[in-house]
CSV table of C-alpha atoms in Angstrom, one decimal:
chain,number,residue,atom,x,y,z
A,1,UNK,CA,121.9,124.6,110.0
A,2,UNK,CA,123.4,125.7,107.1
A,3,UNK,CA,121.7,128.3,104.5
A,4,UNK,CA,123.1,128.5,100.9
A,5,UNK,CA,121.5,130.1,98.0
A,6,UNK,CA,120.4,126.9,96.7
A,7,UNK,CA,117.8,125.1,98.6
A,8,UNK,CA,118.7,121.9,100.2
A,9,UNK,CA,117.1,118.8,98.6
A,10,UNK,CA,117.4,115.7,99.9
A,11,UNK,CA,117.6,112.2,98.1
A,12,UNK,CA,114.0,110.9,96.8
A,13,UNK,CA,114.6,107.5,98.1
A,14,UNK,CA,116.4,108.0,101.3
A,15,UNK,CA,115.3,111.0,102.7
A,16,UNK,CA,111.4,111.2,100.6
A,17,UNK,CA,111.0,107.7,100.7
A,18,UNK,CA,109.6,108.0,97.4
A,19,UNK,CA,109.9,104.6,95.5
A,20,UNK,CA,111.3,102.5,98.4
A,21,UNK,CA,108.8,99.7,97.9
A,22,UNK,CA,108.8,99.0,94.4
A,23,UNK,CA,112.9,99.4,94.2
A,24,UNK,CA,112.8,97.0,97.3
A,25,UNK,CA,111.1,94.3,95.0
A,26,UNK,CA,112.2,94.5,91.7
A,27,UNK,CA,115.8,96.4,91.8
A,28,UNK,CA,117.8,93.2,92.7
A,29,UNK,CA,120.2,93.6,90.0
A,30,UNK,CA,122.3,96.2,88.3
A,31,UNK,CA,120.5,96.0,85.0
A,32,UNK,CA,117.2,96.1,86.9
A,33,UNK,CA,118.5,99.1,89.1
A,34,UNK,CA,119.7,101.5,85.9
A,35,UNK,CA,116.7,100.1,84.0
A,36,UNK,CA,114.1,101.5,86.9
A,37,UNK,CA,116.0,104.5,87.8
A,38,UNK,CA,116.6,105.9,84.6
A,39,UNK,CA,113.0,105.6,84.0
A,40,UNK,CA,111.6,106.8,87.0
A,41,UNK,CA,114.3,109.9,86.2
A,42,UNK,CA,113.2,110.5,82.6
A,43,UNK,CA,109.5,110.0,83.4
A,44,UNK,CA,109.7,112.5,86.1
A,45,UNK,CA,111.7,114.9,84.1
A,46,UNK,CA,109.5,115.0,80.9
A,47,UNK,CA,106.2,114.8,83.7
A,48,UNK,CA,108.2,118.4,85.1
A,49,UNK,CA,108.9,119.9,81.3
A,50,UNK,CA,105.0,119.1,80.2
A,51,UNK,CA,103.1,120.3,83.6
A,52,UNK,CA,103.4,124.2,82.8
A,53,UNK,CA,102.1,123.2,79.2
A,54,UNK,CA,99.3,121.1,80.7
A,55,UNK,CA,98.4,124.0,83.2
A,56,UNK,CA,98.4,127.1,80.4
A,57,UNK,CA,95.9,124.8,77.9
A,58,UNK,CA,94.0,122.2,80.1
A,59,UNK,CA,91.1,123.6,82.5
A,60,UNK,CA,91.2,122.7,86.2
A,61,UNK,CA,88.9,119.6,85.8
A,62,UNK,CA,91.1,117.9,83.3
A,63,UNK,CA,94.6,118.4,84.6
A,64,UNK,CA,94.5,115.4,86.8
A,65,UNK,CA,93.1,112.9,84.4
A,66,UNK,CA,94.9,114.4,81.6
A,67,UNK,CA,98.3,114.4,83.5
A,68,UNK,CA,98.0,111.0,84.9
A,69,UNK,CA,97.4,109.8,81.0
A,70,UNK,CA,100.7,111.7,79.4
A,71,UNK,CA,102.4,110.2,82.5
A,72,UNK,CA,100.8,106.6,81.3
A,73,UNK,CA,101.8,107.6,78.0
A,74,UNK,CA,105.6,107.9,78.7
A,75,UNK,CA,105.7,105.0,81.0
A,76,UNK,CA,104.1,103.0,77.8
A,77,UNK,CA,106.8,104.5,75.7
A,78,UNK,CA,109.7,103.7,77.9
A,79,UNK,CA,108.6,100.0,78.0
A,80,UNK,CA,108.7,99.9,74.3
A,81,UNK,CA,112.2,101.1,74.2
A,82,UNK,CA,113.2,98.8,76.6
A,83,UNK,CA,111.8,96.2,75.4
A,84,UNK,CA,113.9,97.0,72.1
A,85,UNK,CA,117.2,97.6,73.8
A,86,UNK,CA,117.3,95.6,76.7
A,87,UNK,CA,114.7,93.0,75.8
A,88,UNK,CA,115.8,90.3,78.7
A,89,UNK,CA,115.2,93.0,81.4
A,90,UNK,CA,112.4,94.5,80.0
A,91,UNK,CA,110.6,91.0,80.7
A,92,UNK,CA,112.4,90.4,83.6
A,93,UNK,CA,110.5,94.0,85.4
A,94,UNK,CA,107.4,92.7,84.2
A,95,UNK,CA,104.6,95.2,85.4
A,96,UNK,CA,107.2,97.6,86.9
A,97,UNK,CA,107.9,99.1,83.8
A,98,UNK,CA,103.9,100.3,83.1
A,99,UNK,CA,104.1,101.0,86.5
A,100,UNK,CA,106.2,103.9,86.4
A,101,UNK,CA,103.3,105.6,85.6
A,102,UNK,CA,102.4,106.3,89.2
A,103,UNK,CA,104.9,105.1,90.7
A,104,UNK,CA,105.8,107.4,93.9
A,105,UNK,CA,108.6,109.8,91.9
A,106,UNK,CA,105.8,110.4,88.9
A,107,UNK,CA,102.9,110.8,91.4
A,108,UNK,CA,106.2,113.1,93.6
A,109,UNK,CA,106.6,115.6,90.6
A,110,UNK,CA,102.6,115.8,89.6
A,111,UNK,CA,102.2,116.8,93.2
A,112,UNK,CA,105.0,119.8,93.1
A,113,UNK,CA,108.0,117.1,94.4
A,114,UNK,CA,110.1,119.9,96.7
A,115,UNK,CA,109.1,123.2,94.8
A,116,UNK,CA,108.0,124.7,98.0
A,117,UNK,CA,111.5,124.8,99.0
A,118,UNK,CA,111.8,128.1,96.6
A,119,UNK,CA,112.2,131.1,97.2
A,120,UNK,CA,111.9,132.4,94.0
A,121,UNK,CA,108.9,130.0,92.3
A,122,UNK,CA,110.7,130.3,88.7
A,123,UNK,CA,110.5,127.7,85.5
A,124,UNK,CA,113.7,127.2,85.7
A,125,UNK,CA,114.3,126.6,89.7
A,126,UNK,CA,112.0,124.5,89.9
A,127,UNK,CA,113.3,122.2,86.5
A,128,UNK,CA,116.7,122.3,88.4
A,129,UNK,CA,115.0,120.8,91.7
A,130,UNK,CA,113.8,118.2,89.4
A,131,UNK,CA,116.7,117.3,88.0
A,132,UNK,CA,118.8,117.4,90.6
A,133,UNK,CA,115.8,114.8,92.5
A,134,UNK,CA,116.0,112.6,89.2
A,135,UNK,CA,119.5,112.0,89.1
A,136,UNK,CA,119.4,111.4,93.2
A,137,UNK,CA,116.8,108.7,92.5
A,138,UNK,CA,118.5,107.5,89.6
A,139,UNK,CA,121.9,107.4,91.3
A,140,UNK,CA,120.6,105.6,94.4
A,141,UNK,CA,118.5,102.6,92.3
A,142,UNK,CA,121.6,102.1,90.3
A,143,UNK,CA,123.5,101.8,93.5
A,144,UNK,CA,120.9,99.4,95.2
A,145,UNK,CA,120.4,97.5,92.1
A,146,UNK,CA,124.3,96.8,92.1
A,147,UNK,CA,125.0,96.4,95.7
A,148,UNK,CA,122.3,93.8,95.5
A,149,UNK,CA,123.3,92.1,92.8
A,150,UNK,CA,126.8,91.9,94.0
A,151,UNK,CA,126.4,90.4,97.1
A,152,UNK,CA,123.4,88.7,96.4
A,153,UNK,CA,124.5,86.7,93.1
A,154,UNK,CA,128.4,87.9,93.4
A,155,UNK,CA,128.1,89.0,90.4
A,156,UNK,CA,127.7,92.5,88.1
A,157,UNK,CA,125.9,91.9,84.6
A,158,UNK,CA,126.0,95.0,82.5
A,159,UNK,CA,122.7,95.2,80.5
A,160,UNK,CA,124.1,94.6,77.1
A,161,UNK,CA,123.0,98.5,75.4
A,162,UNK,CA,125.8,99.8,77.9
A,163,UNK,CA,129.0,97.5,79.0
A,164,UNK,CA,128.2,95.3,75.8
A,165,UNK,CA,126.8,92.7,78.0
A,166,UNK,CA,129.9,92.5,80.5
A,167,UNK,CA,130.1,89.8,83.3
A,168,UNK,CA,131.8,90.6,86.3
A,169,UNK,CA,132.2,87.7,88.8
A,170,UNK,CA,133.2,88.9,92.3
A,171,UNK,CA,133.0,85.6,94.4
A,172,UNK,CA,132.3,82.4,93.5
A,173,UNK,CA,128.9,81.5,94.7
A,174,UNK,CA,126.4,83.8,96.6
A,175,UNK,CA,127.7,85.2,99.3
A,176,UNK,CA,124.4,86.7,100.7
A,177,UNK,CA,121.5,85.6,98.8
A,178,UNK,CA,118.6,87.0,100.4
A,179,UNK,CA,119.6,90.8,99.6
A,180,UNK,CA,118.3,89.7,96.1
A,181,UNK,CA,114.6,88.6,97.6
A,182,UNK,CA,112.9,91.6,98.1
A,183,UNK,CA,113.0,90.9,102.2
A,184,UNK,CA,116.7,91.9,101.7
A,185,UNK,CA,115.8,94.6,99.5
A,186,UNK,CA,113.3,96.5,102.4
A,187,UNK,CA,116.2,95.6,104.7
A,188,UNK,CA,119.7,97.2,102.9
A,189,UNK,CA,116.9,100.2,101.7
A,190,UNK,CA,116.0,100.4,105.7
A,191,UNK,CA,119.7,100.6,107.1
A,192,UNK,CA,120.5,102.7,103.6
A,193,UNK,CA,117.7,105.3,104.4
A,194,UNK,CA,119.4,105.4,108.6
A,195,UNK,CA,122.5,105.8,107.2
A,196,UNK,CA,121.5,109.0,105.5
A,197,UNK,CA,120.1,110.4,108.2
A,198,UNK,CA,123.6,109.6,110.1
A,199,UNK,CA,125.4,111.3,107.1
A,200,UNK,CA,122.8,114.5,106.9
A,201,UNK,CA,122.8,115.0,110.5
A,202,UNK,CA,126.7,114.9,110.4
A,203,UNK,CA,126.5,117.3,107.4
A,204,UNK,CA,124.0,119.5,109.8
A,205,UNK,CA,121.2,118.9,107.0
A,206,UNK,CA,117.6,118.8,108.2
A,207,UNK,CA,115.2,116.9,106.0
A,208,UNK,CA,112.4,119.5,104.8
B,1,UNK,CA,94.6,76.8,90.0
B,2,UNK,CA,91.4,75.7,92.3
B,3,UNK,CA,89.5,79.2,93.9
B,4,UNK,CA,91.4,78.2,97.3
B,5,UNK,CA,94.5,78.4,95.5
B,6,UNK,CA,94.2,81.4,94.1
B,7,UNK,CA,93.1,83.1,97.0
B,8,UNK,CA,96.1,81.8,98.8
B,9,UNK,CA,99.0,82.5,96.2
B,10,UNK,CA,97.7,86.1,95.8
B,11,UNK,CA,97.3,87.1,99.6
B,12,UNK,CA,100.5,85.2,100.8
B,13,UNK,CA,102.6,83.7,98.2
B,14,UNK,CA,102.3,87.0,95.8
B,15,UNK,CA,101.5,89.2,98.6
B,16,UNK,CA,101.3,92.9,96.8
B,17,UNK,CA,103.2,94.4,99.7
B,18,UNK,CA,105.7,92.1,100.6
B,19,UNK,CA,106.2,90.5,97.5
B,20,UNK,CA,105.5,92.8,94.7
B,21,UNK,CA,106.4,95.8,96.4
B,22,UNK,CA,103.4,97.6,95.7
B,23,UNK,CA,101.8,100.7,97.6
B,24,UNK,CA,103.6,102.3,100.4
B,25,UNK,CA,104.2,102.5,104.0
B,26,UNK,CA,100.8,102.3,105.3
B,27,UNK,CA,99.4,104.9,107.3
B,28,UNK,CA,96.0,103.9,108.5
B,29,UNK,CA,96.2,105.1,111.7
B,30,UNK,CA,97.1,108.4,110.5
B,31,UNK,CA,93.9,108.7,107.9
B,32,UNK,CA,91.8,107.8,111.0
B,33,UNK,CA,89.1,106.1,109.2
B,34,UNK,CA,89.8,102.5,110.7
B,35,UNK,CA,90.3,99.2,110.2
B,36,UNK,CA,87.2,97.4,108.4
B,37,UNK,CA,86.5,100.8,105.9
B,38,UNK,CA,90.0,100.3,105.0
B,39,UNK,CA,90.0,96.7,104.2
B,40,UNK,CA,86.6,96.9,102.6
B,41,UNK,CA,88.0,100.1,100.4
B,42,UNK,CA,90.9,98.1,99.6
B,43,UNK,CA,89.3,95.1,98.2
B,44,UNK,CA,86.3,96.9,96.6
B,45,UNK,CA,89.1,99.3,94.7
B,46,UNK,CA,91.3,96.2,93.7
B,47,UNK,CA,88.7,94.5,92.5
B,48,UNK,CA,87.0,97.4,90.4
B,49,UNK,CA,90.2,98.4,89.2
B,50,UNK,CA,91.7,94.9,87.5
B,51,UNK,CA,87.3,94.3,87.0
B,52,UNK,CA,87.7,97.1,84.4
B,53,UNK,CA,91.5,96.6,83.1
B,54,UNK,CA,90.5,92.7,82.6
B,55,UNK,CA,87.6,94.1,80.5
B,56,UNK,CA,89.2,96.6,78.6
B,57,UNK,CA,92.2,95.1,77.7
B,58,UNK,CA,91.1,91.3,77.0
B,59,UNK,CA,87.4,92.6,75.7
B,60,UNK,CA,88.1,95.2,73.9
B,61,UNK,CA,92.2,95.8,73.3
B,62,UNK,CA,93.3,92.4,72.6
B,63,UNK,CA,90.7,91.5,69.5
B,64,UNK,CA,91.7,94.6,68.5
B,65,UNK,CA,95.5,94.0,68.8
B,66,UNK,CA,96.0,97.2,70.9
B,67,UNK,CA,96.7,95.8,73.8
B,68,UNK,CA,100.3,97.2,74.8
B,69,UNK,CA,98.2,100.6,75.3
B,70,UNK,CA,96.2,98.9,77.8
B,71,UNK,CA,97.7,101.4,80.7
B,72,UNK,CA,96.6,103.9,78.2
B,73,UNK,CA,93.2,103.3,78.1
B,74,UNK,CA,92.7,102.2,81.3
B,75,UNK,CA,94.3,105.1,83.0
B,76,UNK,CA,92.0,107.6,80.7
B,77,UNK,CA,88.7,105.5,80.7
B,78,UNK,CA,88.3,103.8,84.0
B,79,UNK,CA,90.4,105.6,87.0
B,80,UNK,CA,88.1,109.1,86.1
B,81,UNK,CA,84.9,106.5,86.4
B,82,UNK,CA,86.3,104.9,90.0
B,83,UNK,CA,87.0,108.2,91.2
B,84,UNK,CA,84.1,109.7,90.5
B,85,UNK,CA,82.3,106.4,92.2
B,86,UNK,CA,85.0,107.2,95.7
B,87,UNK,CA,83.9,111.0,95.5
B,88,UNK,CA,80.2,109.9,95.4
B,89,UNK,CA,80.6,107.5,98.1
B,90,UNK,CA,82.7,109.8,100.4
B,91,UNK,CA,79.6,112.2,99.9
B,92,UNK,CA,77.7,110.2,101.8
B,93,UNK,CA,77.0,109.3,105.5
B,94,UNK,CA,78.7,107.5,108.0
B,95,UNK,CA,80.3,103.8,107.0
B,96,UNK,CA,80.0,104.4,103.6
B,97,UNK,CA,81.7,107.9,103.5
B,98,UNK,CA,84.3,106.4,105.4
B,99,UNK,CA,85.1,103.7,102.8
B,100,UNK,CA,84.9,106.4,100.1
B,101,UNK,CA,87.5,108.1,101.6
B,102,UNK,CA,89.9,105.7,102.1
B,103,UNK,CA,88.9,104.5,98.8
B,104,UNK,CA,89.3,107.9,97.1
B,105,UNK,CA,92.9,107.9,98.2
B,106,UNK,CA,93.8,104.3,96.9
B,107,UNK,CA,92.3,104.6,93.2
B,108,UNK,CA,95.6,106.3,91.7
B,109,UNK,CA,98.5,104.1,93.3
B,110,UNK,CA,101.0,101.1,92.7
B,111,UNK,CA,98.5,98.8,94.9
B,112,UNK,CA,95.6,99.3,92.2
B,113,UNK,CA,97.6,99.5,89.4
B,114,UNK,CA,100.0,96.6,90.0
B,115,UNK,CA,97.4,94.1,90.8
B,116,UNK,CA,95.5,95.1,88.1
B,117,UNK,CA,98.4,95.1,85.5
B,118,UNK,CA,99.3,91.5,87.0
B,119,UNK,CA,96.0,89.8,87.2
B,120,UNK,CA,94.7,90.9,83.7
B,121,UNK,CA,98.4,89.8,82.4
B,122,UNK,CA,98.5,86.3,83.9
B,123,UNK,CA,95.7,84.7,81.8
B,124,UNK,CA,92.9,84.4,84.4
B,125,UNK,CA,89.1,84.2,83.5
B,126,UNK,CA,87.2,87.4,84.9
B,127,UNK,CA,85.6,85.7,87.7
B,128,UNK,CA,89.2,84.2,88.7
B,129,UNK,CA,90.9,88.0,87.9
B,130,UNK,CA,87.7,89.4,90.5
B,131,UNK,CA,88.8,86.7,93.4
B,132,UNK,CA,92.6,87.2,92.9
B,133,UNK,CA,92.3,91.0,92.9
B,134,UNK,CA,90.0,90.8,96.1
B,135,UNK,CA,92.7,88.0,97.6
B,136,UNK,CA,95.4,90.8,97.1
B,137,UNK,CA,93.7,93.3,98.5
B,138,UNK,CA,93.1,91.4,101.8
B,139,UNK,CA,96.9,90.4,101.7
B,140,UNK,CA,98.3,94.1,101.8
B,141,UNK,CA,95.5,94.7,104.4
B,142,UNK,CA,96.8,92.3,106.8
B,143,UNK,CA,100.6,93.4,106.1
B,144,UNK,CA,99.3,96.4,107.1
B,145,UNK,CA,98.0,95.5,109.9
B,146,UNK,CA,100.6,93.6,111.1
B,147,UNK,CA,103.3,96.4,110.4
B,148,UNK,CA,101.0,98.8,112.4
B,149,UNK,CA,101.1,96.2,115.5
B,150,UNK,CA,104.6,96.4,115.3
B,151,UNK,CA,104.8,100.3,114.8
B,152,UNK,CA,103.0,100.4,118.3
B,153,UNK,CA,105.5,98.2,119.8
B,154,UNK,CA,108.4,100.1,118.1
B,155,UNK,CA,107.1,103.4,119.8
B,156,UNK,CA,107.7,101.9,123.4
B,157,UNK,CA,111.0,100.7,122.7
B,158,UNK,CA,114.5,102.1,122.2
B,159,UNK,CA,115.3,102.1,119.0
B,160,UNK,CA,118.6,103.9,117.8
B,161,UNK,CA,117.8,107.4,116.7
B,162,UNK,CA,118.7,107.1,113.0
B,163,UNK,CA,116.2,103.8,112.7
B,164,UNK,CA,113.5,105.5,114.5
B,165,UNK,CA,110.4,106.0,112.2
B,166,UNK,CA,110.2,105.0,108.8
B,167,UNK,CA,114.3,102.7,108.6
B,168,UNK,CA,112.7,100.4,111.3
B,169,UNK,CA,109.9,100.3,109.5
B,170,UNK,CA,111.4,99.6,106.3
B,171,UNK,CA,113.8,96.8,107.8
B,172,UNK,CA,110.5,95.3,110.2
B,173,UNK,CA,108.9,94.9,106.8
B,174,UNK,CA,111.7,93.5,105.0
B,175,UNK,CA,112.2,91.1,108.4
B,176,UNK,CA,108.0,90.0,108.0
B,177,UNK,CA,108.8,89.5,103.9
B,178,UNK,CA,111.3,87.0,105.1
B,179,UNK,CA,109.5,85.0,107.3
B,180,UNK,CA,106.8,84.5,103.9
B,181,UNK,CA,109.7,83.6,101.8
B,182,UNK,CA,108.4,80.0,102.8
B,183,UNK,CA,105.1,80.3,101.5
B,184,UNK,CA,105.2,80.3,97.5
B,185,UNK,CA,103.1,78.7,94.7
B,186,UNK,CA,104.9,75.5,94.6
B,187,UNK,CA,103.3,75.4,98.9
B,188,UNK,CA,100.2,76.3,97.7
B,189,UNK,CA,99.7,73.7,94.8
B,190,UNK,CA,100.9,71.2,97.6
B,191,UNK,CA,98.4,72.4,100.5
B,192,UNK,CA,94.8,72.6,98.0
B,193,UNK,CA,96.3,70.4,94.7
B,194,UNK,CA,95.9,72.0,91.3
């Protein structure tokens, strides 16, 4: 196995299996993909910068209740933006955007995510482990959300606040419709999630 | 939608596990509490949870015009309340501490959440919200159970080392999703009318 300074963290999505159920339904398009990963990313990374905040004022009995609300409270607030930016997707995720709330990477950080991996339990270790788990999950829903979309429609619609609303058609027709149900979703995140076991234990990585 | 109907669309066509995605890989065997507490925890904490996001946000949020902070609200009022109610009933003896247990476990999730978010958002009367909340929780009961039945057959066969544990499981659900692709509300209106 290898041992670097820097702990080994695996992927949220394929090796946690954090989020794989809610991505599997709703992340069917690129828009949807960026839209649900960048959220989930932000969510958890503001969730990380408040917790030591929460924990020097709050008492023991509140910190649950009170950290599931400011995690309510910036899923509410991401809705709202997208619902101002990317209006069309906003209502196309439905209740996936409140839902970010608890979703598994929130719930993930609130627990301690991988912090147990450090050697040296430090502010700023531990906000690097988090970033480095956000933009994992983040990278991995945008890649679902396109792959989906791609072979499911054979198309890739960039949500209109970032390509300018760009339509990219790669086949005429759908090539392979059901990746966009969510059956196909459970079924590219299953291979996805073998595949990174296949790559890791190539890599000699061991899943913590 | 007749009582029938709703209880069909919400456990098959918009099955919260298959469909919607929510909750996670189930692990009832590992929690060790059984079958019925867990399907009797699921429906009571379904139907408690969109019982009180119904109330809150149509009762009180929506005269008030408040109600995009329904989460909010809901997430500061009613989850301590239901939690409190699991802890209680986990304290007790037996059956009932079994279902509190499970139950305990479920209050804070995607599964409670989501089909509370979705009930109290798609313009059904309380007593229709209470049915299609209950509904859903029976259908990611029996997703469950049917993924566990197949998580015992997996075991005994020979699966290829990166699949085994939770890829096969992830495809095998994907692979039952698919074969209730064929059941959705247009079926239902057809098999009990309006």
């Amino acid at each position: 196995m290898k041992t670097g300074k820097d702990p080994f963290v695996p992927n949220p999505i394929l090796g946690g299996l954090v989020g794989v159920f809610p991505l599997a339904a709703a992340a069917y398009s690129l828009a949807n993909g960026l839209v649900l990963g960048l959220g989930a990313a932000l969510c958890s990374i503001a969730l990380a910068s408040l917790m030591p905040a929460l924990r020097a004022i709050a008492p023991d009995r509140l910190r649950a209740p009170l950290s599931l609300g400011i995690s309510a409270a910036l899923a509410l607030l991401y809705s709202d933006l997208i619902a101002l930016v990317a209006p069309v997707t906003g209502i196309g995720l439905g209740v996936y955007l409140p839902l970010l709330a608890v979703n598994s990477m929130s719930m993930h950080i609130l627990r301690g995510g991988h912090t147990p991996l450090l050697k040296e339990d430090s502010a700023t270790s531990r906000m690097i482990i988090v970033l480095r788990e956000a933009m994992g999950f983040f990278l991995v829903a945008l890649l679902i959300g396109a792959v989906r979309e791609a072979a499911g429609f054979g198309t890739l619609v960039f949500p209109a606040v970032f390509a300018n609303g760009a339509r990219l058609v790669l086949t005429k027709g759908a090539p392979l419709l059901l990746l966009a149900s969510p059956a196909g979703g459970f079924i590219l995140i299953g291979c996805s999630v073998a595949l990174y076991r296949v790559i890791l234990r190539k890599a000699a990585r061991r899943i913590p | 939608m007749s009582y029938v109907g709703i209880v069909l669309f919400s456990a098959f066509a918009a099955n919260a596990m298959l469909v919607y995605g929510f909750g996670r890989l189930p692990r009832f065997r590992a929690t060790g509490s059984g079958w019925l507490p867990q399907l009797i925890a699921l429906v009571i904490v379904n139907m408690l949870g969109s019982t009180l996001f119904w109330a809150i946000r149509n009762l009180v949020l929506v005269p008030l015009g408040l109600a995009s902070l329904d989460l909010f609200i809901f997430v500061l009022a009613a989850i301590p309340a239901m939690k409190s109610l699991m802890r209680v009933a986990s304290g007790g003896k037996g059956f009932l501490a079994r279902i509190g247990v499970a139950g305990d476990e479920l209050v804070v999730g995607t599964l409670s959440f989501g089909v509370a978010l979705l009930v109290s958002r798609s313009g059904y009367r309380m007593l229709e919200a209470l049915v299609a909340s209950a509904a859903s929780g029976f259908g990611y009961w029996l997703a469950a159970v049917v993924l566990e039945r197949i998580r015992d057959r997996l075991e005994l066969s020979d699966v290829p080392t990166p699949f085994r544990g939770a890829p096969i499981m992830i495809v095998s659900t994907g692979l039952i999703a698919m074969a209730l692709m064929g059941v959705d509300a247009l079926f239902v209106k057809n098999l009990v009318g309006q």
